[in-house]
PDB file of C-alpha atoms in Angstrom:
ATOM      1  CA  UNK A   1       0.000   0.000   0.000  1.00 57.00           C
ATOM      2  CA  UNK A   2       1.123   3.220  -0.783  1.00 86.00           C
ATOM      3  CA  UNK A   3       2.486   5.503   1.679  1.00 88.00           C
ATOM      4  CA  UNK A   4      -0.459   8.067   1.402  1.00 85.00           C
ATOM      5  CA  UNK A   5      -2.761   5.780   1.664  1.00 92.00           C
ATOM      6  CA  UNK A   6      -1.296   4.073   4.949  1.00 94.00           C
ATOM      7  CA  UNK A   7      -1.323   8.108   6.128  1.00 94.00           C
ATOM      8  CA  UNK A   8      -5.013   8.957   4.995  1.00 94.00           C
ATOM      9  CA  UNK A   9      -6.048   5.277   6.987  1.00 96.00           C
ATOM     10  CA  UNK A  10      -4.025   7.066   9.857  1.00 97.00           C
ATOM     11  CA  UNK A  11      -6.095  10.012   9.707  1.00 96.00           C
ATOM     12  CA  UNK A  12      -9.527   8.302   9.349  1.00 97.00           C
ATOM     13  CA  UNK A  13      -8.657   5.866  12.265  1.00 97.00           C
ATOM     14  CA  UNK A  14      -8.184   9.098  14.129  1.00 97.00           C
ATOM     15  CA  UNK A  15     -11.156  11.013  13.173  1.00 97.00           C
ATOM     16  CA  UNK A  16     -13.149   7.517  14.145  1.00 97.00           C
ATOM     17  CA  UNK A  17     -11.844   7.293  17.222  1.00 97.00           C
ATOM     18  CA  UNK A  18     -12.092  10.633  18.256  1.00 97.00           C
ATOM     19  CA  UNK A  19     -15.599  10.703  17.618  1.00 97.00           C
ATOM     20  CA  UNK A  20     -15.007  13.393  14.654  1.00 97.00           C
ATOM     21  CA  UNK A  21     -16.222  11.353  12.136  1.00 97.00           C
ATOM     22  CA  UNK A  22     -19.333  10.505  13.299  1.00 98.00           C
ATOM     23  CA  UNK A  23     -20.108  14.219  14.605  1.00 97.00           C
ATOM     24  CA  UNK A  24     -19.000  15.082  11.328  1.00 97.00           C
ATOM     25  CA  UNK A  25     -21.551  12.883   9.814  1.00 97.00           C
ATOM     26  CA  UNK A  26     -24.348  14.166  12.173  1.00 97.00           C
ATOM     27  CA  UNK A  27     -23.487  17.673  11.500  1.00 95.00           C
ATOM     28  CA  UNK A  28     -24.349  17.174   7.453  1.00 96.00           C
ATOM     29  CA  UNK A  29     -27.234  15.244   8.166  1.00 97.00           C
ATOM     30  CA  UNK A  30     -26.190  12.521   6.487  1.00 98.00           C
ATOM     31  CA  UNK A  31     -27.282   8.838   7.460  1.00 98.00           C
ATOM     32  CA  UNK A  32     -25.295   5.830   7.908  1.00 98.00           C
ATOM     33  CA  UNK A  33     -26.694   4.272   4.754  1.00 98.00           C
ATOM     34  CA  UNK A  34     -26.071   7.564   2.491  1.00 98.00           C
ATOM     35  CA  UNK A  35     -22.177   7.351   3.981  1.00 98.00           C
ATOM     36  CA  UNK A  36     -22.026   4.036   3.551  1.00 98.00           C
ATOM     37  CA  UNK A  37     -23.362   3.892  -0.048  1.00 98.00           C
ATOM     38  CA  UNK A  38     -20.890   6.689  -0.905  1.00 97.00           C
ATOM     39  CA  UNK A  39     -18.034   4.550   0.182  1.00 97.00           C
ATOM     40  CA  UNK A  40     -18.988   1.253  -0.987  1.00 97.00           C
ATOM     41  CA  UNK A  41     -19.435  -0.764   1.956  1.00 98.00           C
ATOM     42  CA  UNK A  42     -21.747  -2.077   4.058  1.00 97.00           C
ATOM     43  CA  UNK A  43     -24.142   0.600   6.514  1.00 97.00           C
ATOM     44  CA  UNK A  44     -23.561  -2.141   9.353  1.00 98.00           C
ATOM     45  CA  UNK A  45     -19.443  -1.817   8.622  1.00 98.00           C
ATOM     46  CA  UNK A  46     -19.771   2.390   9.039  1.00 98.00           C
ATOM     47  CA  UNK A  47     -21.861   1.263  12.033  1.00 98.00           C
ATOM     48  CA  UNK A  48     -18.675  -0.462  13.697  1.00 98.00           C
ATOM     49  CA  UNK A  49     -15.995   2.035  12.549  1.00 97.00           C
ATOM     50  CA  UNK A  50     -18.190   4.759  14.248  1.00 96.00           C
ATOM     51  CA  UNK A  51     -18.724   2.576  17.147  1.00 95.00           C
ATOM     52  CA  UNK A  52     -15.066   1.631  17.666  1.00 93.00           C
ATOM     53  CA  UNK A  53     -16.012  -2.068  16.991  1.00 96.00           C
ATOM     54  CA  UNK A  54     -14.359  -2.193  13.727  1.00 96.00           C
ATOM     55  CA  UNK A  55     -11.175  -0.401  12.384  1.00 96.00           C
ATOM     56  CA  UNK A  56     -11.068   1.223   9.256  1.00 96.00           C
ATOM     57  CA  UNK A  57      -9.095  -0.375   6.634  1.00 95.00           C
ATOM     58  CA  UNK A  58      -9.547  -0.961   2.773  1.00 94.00           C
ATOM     59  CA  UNK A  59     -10.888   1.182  -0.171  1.00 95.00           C
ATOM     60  CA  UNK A  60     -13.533   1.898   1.585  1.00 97.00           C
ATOM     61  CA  UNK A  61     -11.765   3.530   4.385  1.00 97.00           C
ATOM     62  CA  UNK A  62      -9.816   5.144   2.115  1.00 96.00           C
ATOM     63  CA  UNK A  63     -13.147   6.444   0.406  1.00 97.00           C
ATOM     64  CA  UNK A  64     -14.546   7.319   3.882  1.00 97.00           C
ATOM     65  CA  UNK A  65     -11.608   9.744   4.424  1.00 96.00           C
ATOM     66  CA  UNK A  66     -11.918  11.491   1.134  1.00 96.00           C
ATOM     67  CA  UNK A  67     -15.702  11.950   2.533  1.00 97.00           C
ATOM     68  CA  UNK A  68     -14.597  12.879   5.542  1.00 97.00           C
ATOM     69  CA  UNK A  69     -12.043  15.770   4.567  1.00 96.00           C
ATOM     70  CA  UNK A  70     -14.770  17.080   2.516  1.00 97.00           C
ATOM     71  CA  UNK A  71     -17.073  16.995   5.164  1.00 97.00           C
ATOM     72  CA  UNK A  72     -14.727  18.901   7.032  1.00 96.00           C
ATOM     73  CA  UNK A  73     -13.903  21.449   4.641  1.00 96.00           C
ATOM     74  CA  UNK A  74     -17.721  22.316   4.621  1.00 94.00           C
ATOM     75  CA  UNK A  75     -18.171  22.354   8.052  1.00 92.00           C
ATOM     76  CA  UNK A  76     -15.221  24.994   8.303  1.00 92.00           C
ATOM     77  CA  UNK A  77     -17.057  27.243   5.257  1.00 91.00           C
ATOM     78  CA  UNK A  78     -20.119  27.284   7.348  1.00 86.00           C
ATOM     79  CA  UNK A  79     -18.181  28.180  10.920  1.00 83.00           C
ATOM     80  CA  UNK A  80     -16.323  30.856   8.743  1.00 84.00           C
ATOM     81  CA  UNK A  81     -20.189  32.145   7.404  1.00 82.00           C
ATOM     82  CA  UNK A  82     -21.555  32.013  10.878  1.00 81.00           C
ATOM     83  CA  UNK A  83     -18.586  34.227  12.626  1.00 81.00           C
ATOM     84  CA  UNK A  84     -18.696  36.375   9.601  1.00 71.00           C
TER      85      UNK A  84
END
């Protein structure tokens, strides 16, 4: 595996554990089936990653990260909007 990919599973395993990704995931309004659909897997595997049941690993932790840095990036654009 390539070195930025062993990084970006770094980050997501953080974001997961730190409950980031799942507040994250709240704050869009988006459901576990919708993130779960966008990354390819199974709603029950986003379940366990956000649960701390399962760790991340795969494409479709890989895909969850993308997700998640986007998520992020809008999340900042609206706290930027709001203190504007």
């Amino acid at each position: 595996m390539a070195q930025v990919h062993v990084l970006r599973l770094a980050e997501v395993r953080a974001a997961v554990s730190s409950g980031e990704a799942e507040r994250l995931r709240v704050e869009a309004q988006l459901s576990i089936g919708e993130v779960a659909r966008a990354c390819g897997v199974d709603q029950s595997t986003v379940w366990r990653w956000e649960k701390g049941a399962r760790r991340p690993r795969g494409l479709g932790a890989l895909a969850y990260g993308d997700l998640l840095e986007t998520l992020r990036a809008q999340a900042a654009q609206t706290n930027r909007k709001k203190t504007a």
